[in-house]
Amino acid sequence: MSEWMRICPLEEIPRLGSRVVQTVKGEIALFRNGSDEVFALRDQCPHKGGPLSQGIVFERKVTCPLHGWTIQLDSGEAVEPDHGCTHRYRTRVDKGEIYLNLA
Amino acid sequence: MEKMKLVMIGNGMAGARTLEELLKLAPDLYEIEVFGAEPYANYNRILLSQVLSGEQSIGGIMLNDVEWYAGKGITLHLNRQVSAINRARRTVQTSDGKTAGYDRLIIATGSTPIVLPVPGSDLEGVVAFRSIRDVDTMLEASVKFKSAVVIGGGLLGLEAASGLLSRGMDVTVVHLAEWLMERQLDRAAAGLLQESLEAKGLKFLLGKQTVELLPAEIPPSPPLHPQGVRRGVPDASGITLSQSKGGAITVAGATISSLKKRGAIAVADATIPPLKKGGTRGDLRVGAIRFKDGETLPADLVVMAAGIRPSAALAEAAGIHCNRGIVVNDTMQTYDPRIYAVGECVSHRGVSYGLVAPLFEQAKVCANHLAQIGISRYSGSATSTKLKVTGIDLFSCGDFTGGKGAEEIVLSDPSAGVYKKLVVKEDKIVGSVLYGDTADGSWYFQLLRDGQNIRELRDRLMSGQSHLGSSGHQGRNNASSMPDDMEVCGCNGVCKGTIVKAIKEKGLFTLNDVRKHTKASASCGSCTGLVEQILASTVGGAYQPADVSRKPLCGCTDYTHEEIRKAIIERKLKSIPEAMGFFEWRNVNGCASCRPALNYYLLCAWPHDYRDDPQSRFINERAHANIQKDGTYSVIPRIHGGVTTPAQLRRIADVAEKYAIREVRCTGGQRINMLGVKKEDLPKVWSDLDMPSGFAYGKSIRTVKTCVGSEWCRFGVQDSTSLGIALEQSLDRMWAPHKVKLAVSGCPRNCAEATIKDVGIVGVESGWEIYVAGNGGIKAEVSQFLVKVKSAEEVMEYAGAFIQLYREEARYLDRTVHWVQRAGMDYVKARIVEDAAGRRALHERLTDALRDEKDPWQERVRGMEAREFVPIRLQS
Ligand code: SRM
Ligand SMILES: Cc1cc2nc3c(=O)[nH]c(=O)nc-3n(C[C@H](O)[C@H](O)[C@H](O)COP(=O)(O)OP(=O)(O)OC[C@H]3O[C@@H](n4cnc5c(N)ncnc54)[C@H](O)[C@@H]3O)c2cc1C
Ligand code: SF4
Ligand code: FES
């Protein structure tokens, strides 16, 4: 059984922005960066659980809206000097459609 | 392509910093080879004082260890002294015969301590205070001996003395001048300093000139004599004895064991090396010091801290132009264009610096040119001094002697151990000496460096910035007396000890470094002054206050807010990518600091053409509601002037019930807040409310508070409510560099608290007084009087013009108070009060900018940015 789920067309997410996906595994933030790469993180900042989906996206990073930690989109790791990690999910873009793998 | 070869001589603080800066700019341009005479990689020389006093270990002061060099692909030679530079062949040669070729050469040889040219200065136990080796020597001596003499009562000497004192030695400081630190302190401050050092146990001999260092006394002749040594005449084994007038016997030409055999007892053999061939008195240990007036003083250890001299001999021998130091131009280049020099060995515009802050600036400029960017220049630095002796607060900067046309502002309170002196010339601070309470040192230094006109600050200068009320750290404003476990940064919960530890372990020098590593003062910033003090007291003069006069927008660019705003207009840049492209932003998408700033600058410059970029706004402004800690939002509708109606209240009540709003409360801004709304529900809530957005979330117009005024109040002399409502309506939907709050009171009782607002209006019998640049938040600031006018229409024009000037000229995230502090009230008055045409033009620009702004809530009710509010739901 394939674990890849089709989510939405790429254009549904604003460039340098994000959408929240409600899944069986809770809320997942789906990000699209300036080069149209797509990343998925659990929508909870490792600091105090802030919704990362609401942050400002740049390069492969997002800055949390609550206290300004920066989280690496491709690993879920907080950028120095902060420490912490949020769960990262796999994504791929195929013919303009975004797929998410919750495994 | 083959890389160019870069060789560096000297691996100290300035040199290593140059390499760091260079690698940031051009990591692959050079193959780098470094020669250092010391057996260690780069360490923090400044902290040697703390190593000596035991507050720090050698391991703890490494800045760049050997691994760092290896990791960067740099060839590092330790313990290798360069003995010659061959400029024709472009090679350097070491004293052990190694040569290396260069395309570019950096000379960073630092300086050499001055050793007084007196007899005995080569005795064992006479050291300088410069390197780890010197500290080792002192520590060794402190274990075995009792009395130490430090020659030189300057910064270095006092730090050495207090270090040795804490190691249990009996320490006397001998100083040629009449008072301590005469180059940094005036007599009064030096007196206080001396008193507190004496209280700690140091002794002082001032106005004393050293003429000789005497070797340790050998017990009187009898025990020696029987063995057949005669005074003044070398015996069979070459030993000479001589006796001074005071009776002390000195010995030359002996080995320890030979003396011992002859019955000498008071010689500590381990520290006196055996006689070398052609040995001199240097093989003997120092025992006393003699002054010009004939007096002597016992000394088992003598520390020479009588100044330093640029190490320029190597360069001079190679024919490079030197004048005391190696002469460089503003790009840190020597007279040989392939050769650069940085650090204490340099003479720039006739000045050699002995503190790291300016040297680090030199390093940055040098790296910029080596990286072939070639745009920066070094134009000299003002320096400040801080003594790093625990428990002593001392700060000095600039020229404290004043001279012609200078006046002194002095506050002296000897019983409290406080002395402050400011030297002011033509309304500018030119120097300052602080003792006991140095909280405002960095503020004064900043004013000095910025050349800021202090006429308006004058009354408050002495009470200082720290007295202007700031919240969040229990009102404490004196870092050195704070215990380690006391909280400095209330926002991020950072204690003093954590900050000190990070500064020492990570080798931090700037406020930004500390912010990055500890988060202290990275949020609300109210503890910035304290953090700066902690920095200053930990790293001393090496502390580099943030240069606010040239503040790059953020880490993505070197250009300032002002330069960028100017170019946006002149170059007609109309989008964030265009602006970033024009200034060659380092990061393609910028970051969370610069994007919101650029978005605002563009919006302010092109109110009708610019397409706002929601992705460059903080979530509150993107969602038009305040995000809460649990991810829900709050909704604050606009209630002009705080005046509401039963119909509005009914709607608010209905909405609160319909959406099960968890809390409804009155805000501090005279309106109503509904908290705990799910993002998805926001557009529905706004639709049902049918009220305009209160912009309680924005860097924008917030509220205009009013009091009841003459319509009701028995004291009221003006209709503050109507004016407040009119003002708020005229500013509706206005974005700004930061939030803008106004208030209008109907009489001088000022119930609307107008005097802590960005613009505050106070009604008087004959009209209205207008105040500006107040702030009631992190650091309370009372507003300043701008002008008095007669009519409400005039208030609208003056207030509008002031706000537009702020919108056009302040830096993003400046409140009005911060901007006015920089620009000066004189300037504001010139533009708003004195220039009637200019004022009208400003007011018109504001009205024009706001003419087609729409209410964001109603736009979203109609479907704009709908995606922002709707999550994606998966079917399964
Ligand atoms: C709601 C309110 C507290 C209340 O329940 O009364 C409030 C709430 C917040 N204030 Fe405030 N401030 C509120 C009145 C004030 C006042 C009083 C006033 O406006 O008369 C002040 C001091 C006056 C001033 O600003 O000069 C005030 C000074 C601050 C500051 C410090 C500003 C400064 O420059 O020093 C901040 C932090 C900031 O903006 O960086 C802040 C920040 C905040 C934030 C926005 C924090 C944040 O970023 O999330 C709070 C949002 C809570 C929320 O979601 O609603 N709030 N805040 C008040 C809203 C008034 C309104 O109707 O819009
Ligand atoms: C105890 C102490 C406390 C201090 N406290 C402060 C303070 O609080 N604040 C402050 O700002 N400054 C302070 N300073 C001064 C500060 O340390 C110096 O300004 C700074 O280190 C100078 O940097 P530099 O690179 O020019 O020289 P250095 O750091 O001295 O480095 C020069 C290096 O070059 C090597 N070298 C010289 N000639 C050769 C050669 N021919 N071949 C190979 N290598 C060579 C030297 O061995 C040395 O390692 C203090 C200094 C001392 C000693
Ligand atoms: S509402 Fe204001 S004072 Fe209260 S916790 Fe929030 S920011 Fe602090
Ligand atoms: S919750 Fe993300 S930074 Fe605090």
PDB file of C-alpha atoms and ligand atoms in Angstrom, chain B residues 620 626-628 634 636 665-671 673 675 696 699 702-703 705 738-739 741 753 756-757 774-779 815 818, ligand 1:
ATOM      1  CA  ASN B 620      -0.595  39.186  13.277  1.00  0.00           C
ATOM      2  CA  ASN B 626      -3.233  38.846  17.403  1.00  0.00           C
ATOM      3  CA  ILE B 627      -1.941  35.309  17.706  1.00  0.00           C
ATOM      4  CA  GLN B 628      -2.141  33.948  21.256  1.00  0.00           C
ATOM      5  CA  SER B 634      -7.926  37.842  19.512  1.00  0.00           C
ATOM      6  CA  ILE B 636     -10.306  43.974  18.866  1.00  0.00           C
ATOM      7  CA  ARG B 665     -12.292  42.117  28.347  1.00  0.00           C
ATOM      8  CA  CYS B 666     -11.639  45.837  28.243  1.00  0.00           C
ATOM      9  CA  THR B 667      -8.196  46.671  26.946  1.00  0.00           C
ATOM     10  CA  GLY B 668      -5.758  49.245  28.171  1.00  0.00           C
ATOM     11  CA  GLY B 669      -6.617  51.178  25.014  1.00  0.00           C
ATOM     12  CA  GLN B 670     -10.268  51.853  25.775  1.00  0.00           C
ATOM     13  CA  ARG B 671     -11.836  49.143  23.714  1.00  0.00           C
ATOM     14  CA  ASN B 673     -11.001  42.424  23.209  1.00  0.00           C
ATOM     15  CA  LEU B 675      -9.933  36.300  23.003  1.00  0.00           C
ATOM     16  CA  ALA B 696      -4.543  46.133  17.577  1.00  0.00           C
ATOM     17  CA  LYS B 699       2.732  48.331  13.326  1.00  0.00           C
ATOM     18  CA  ARG B 702      -3.508  51.759  17.415  1.00  0.00           C
ATOM     19  CA  THR B 703      -5.755  53.887  19.543  1.00  0.00           C
ATOM     20  CA  LYS B 705      -7.520  57.523  23.949  1.00  0.00           C
ATOM     21  CA  HIS B 738       5.896  50.745  14.743  1.00  0.00           C
ATOM     22  CA  LYS B 739       2.656  51.199  16.578  1.00  0.00           C
ATOM     23  CA  LYS B 741      -0.765  55.731  19.957  1.00  0.00           C
ATOM     24  CA  GLU B 753      -2.440  60.058  29.931  1.00  0.00           C
ATOM     25  CA  ILE B 756       3.162  59.100  27.499  1.00  0.00           C
ATOM     26  CA  LYS B 757       1.848  58.822  23.974  1.00  0.00           C
ATOM     27  CA  GLY B 774       6.187  59.726  24.656  1.00  0.00           C
ATOM     28  CA  ASN B 775       6.044  56.042  25.421  1.00  0.00           C
ATOM     29  CA  GLY B 776       4.410  54.119  28.222  1.00  0.00           C
ATOM     30  CA  GLY B 777       5.825  50.701  27.487  1.00  0.00           C
ATOM     31  CA  ILE B 778       9.126  48.987  28.121  1.00  0.00           C
ATOM     32  CA  LYS B 779      10.887  52.136  29.054  1.00  0.00           C
ATOM     33  CA  ARG B 815       8.769  54.013  18.169  1.00  0.00           C
ATOM     34  CA  HIS B 818      13.594  56.306  19.489  1.00  0.00           C
TER      35      HIS B 818
HETATM   36  C1  SRM C   1      -4.628  43.995  24.670  1.00  0.00           C
HETATM   37  C2  SRM C   1      -3.625  44.870  25.442  1.00  0.00           C
HETATM   38  C3  SRM C   1      -3.591  44.558  26.932  1.00  0.00           C
HETATM   39  C4  SRM C   1      -4.944  44.665  27.574  1.00  0.00           C
HETATM   40  O1  SRM C   1      -5.609  43.649  27.707  1.00  0.00           O
HETATM   41  O2  SRM C   1      -5.306  45.784  27.931  1.00  0.00           O
HETATM   42  C5  SRM C   1      -2.227  44.713  24.958  1.00  0.00           C
HETATM   43  C6  SRM C   1      -1.744  43.539  24.548  1.00  0.00           C
HETATM   44  C7  SRM C   1      -0.536  43.323  23.980  1.00  0.00           C
HETATM   45  N1  SRM C   1       0.470  44.228  23.913  1.00  0.00           N
HETATM   46 FE1  SRM C   1       0.389  46.064  24.690  1.00  0.00          FE
HETATM   47  N2  SRM C   1      -1.537  45.868  24.967  1.00  0.00           N
HETATM   48  C8  SRM C   1      -2.398  46.851  25.274  1.00  0.00           C
HETATM   49  C9  SRM C   1      -2.072  48.123  25.606  1.00  0.00           C
HETATM   50  C10 SRM C   1      -0.779  48.596  25.789  1.00  0.00           C
HETATM   51  C11 SRM C   1      -0.425  49.861  26.371  1.00  0.00           C
HETATM   52  C12 SRM C   1      -1.410  50.875  26.941  1.00  0.00           C
HETATM   53  C13 SRM C   1      -1.952  51.799  25.922  1.00  0.00           C
HETATM   54  O3  SRM C   1      -1.916  51.588  24.702  1.00  0.00           O
HETATM   55  O4  SRM C   1      -2.444  52.834  26.369  1.00  0.00           O
HETATM   56  C14 SRM C   1       0.955  49.931  26.342  1.00  0.00           C
HETATM   57  C15 SRM C   1       1.887  51.062  26.840  1.00  0.00           C
HETATM   58  C16 SRM C   1       1.789  52.280  26.005  1.00  0.00           C
HETATM   59  C17 SRM C   1       2.757  52.368  24.851  1.00  0.00           C
HETATM   60  O5  SRM C   1       2.759  51.520  23.951  1.00  0.00           O
HETATM   61  O6  SRM C   1       3.535  53.318  24.838  1.00  0.00           O
HETATM   62  C18 SRM C   1       1.408  48.697  25.742  1.00  0.00           C
HETATM   63  C19 SRM C   1       2.732  48.379  25.508  1.00  0.00           C
HETATM   64  C20 SRM C   1       3.164  47.270  24.801  1.00  0.00           C
HETATM   65  C21 SRM C   1       4.504  47.031  24.376  1.00  0.00           C
HETATM   66  C22 SRM C   1       5.718  47.943  24.659  1.00  0.00           C
HETATM   67  C23 SRM C   1       5.791  48.968  23.605  1.00  0.00           C
HETATM   68  C24 SRM C   1       6.994  49.870  23.721  1.00  0.00           C
HETATM   69  O7  SRM C   1       7.312  50.517  22.704  1.00  0.00           O
HETATM   70  O8  SRM C   1       7.657  49.969  24.761  1.00  0.00           O
HETATM   71  C25 SRM C   1       4.488  45.823  23.629  1.00  0.00           C
HETATM   72  C26 SRM C   1       5.659  45.116  22.943  1.00  0.00           C
HETATM   73  C27 SRM C   1       5.881  45.571  21.539  1.00  0.00           C
HETATM   74  O9  SRM C   1       5.057  46.231  20.882  1.00  0.00           O
HETATM   75  O10 SRM C   1       6.988  45.270  21.003  1.00  0.00           O
HETATM   76  C28 SRM C   1       3.128  45.371  23.633  1.00  0.00           C
HETATM   77  C29 SRM C   1       2.658  44.226  23.008  1.00  0.00           C
HETATM   78  C30 SRM C   1       1.459  43.684  23.201  1.00  0.00           C
HETATM   79  C31 SRM C   1       1.018  42.413  22.552  1.00  0.00           C
HETATM   80  C32 SRM C   1       0.622  42.812  21.165  1.00  0.00           C
HETATM   81  C33 SRM C   1       2.049  41.320  22.542  1.00  0.00           C
HETATM   82  C34 SRM C   1       2.025  40.509  21.278  1.00  0.00           C
HETATM   83  O11 SRM C   1       2.818  40.854  20.376  1.00  0.00           O
HETATM   84  O12 SRM C   1       1.242  39.566  21.161  1.00  0.00           O
HETATM   85  C35 SRM C   1      -0.182  41.990  23.365  1.00  0.00           C
HETATM   86  C36 SRM C   1      -1.213  41.328  22.501  1.00  0.00           C
HETATM   87  C37 SRM C   1      -2.281  40.623  23.314  1.00  0.00           C
HETATM   88  C38 SRM C   1      -3.460  40.370  22.443  1.00  0.00           C
HETATM   89  O13 SRM C   1      -3.428  39.436  21.672  1.00  0.00           O
HETATM   90  O14 SRM C   1      -4.450  41.088  22.504  1.00  0.00           O
HETATM   91  N3  SRM C   1       2.376  46.258  24.335  1.00  0.00           N
HETATM   92  N4  SRM C   1       0.340  47.909  25.435  1.00  0.00           N
HETATM   93  C39 SRM C   1      -3.816  46.373  25.232  1.00  0.00           C
HETATM   94  C40 SRM C   1      -4.444  46.676  23.881  1.00  0.00           C
HETATM   95  C41 SRM C   1      -4.875  48.067  23.748  1.00  0.00           C
HETATM   96  C42 SRM C   1      -5.732  48.218  22.537  1.00  0.00           C
HETATM   97  O15 SRM C   1      -6.934  48.450  22.728  1.00  0.00           O
HETATM   98  O16 SRM C   1      -5.237  48.140  21.422  1.00  0.00           O
END
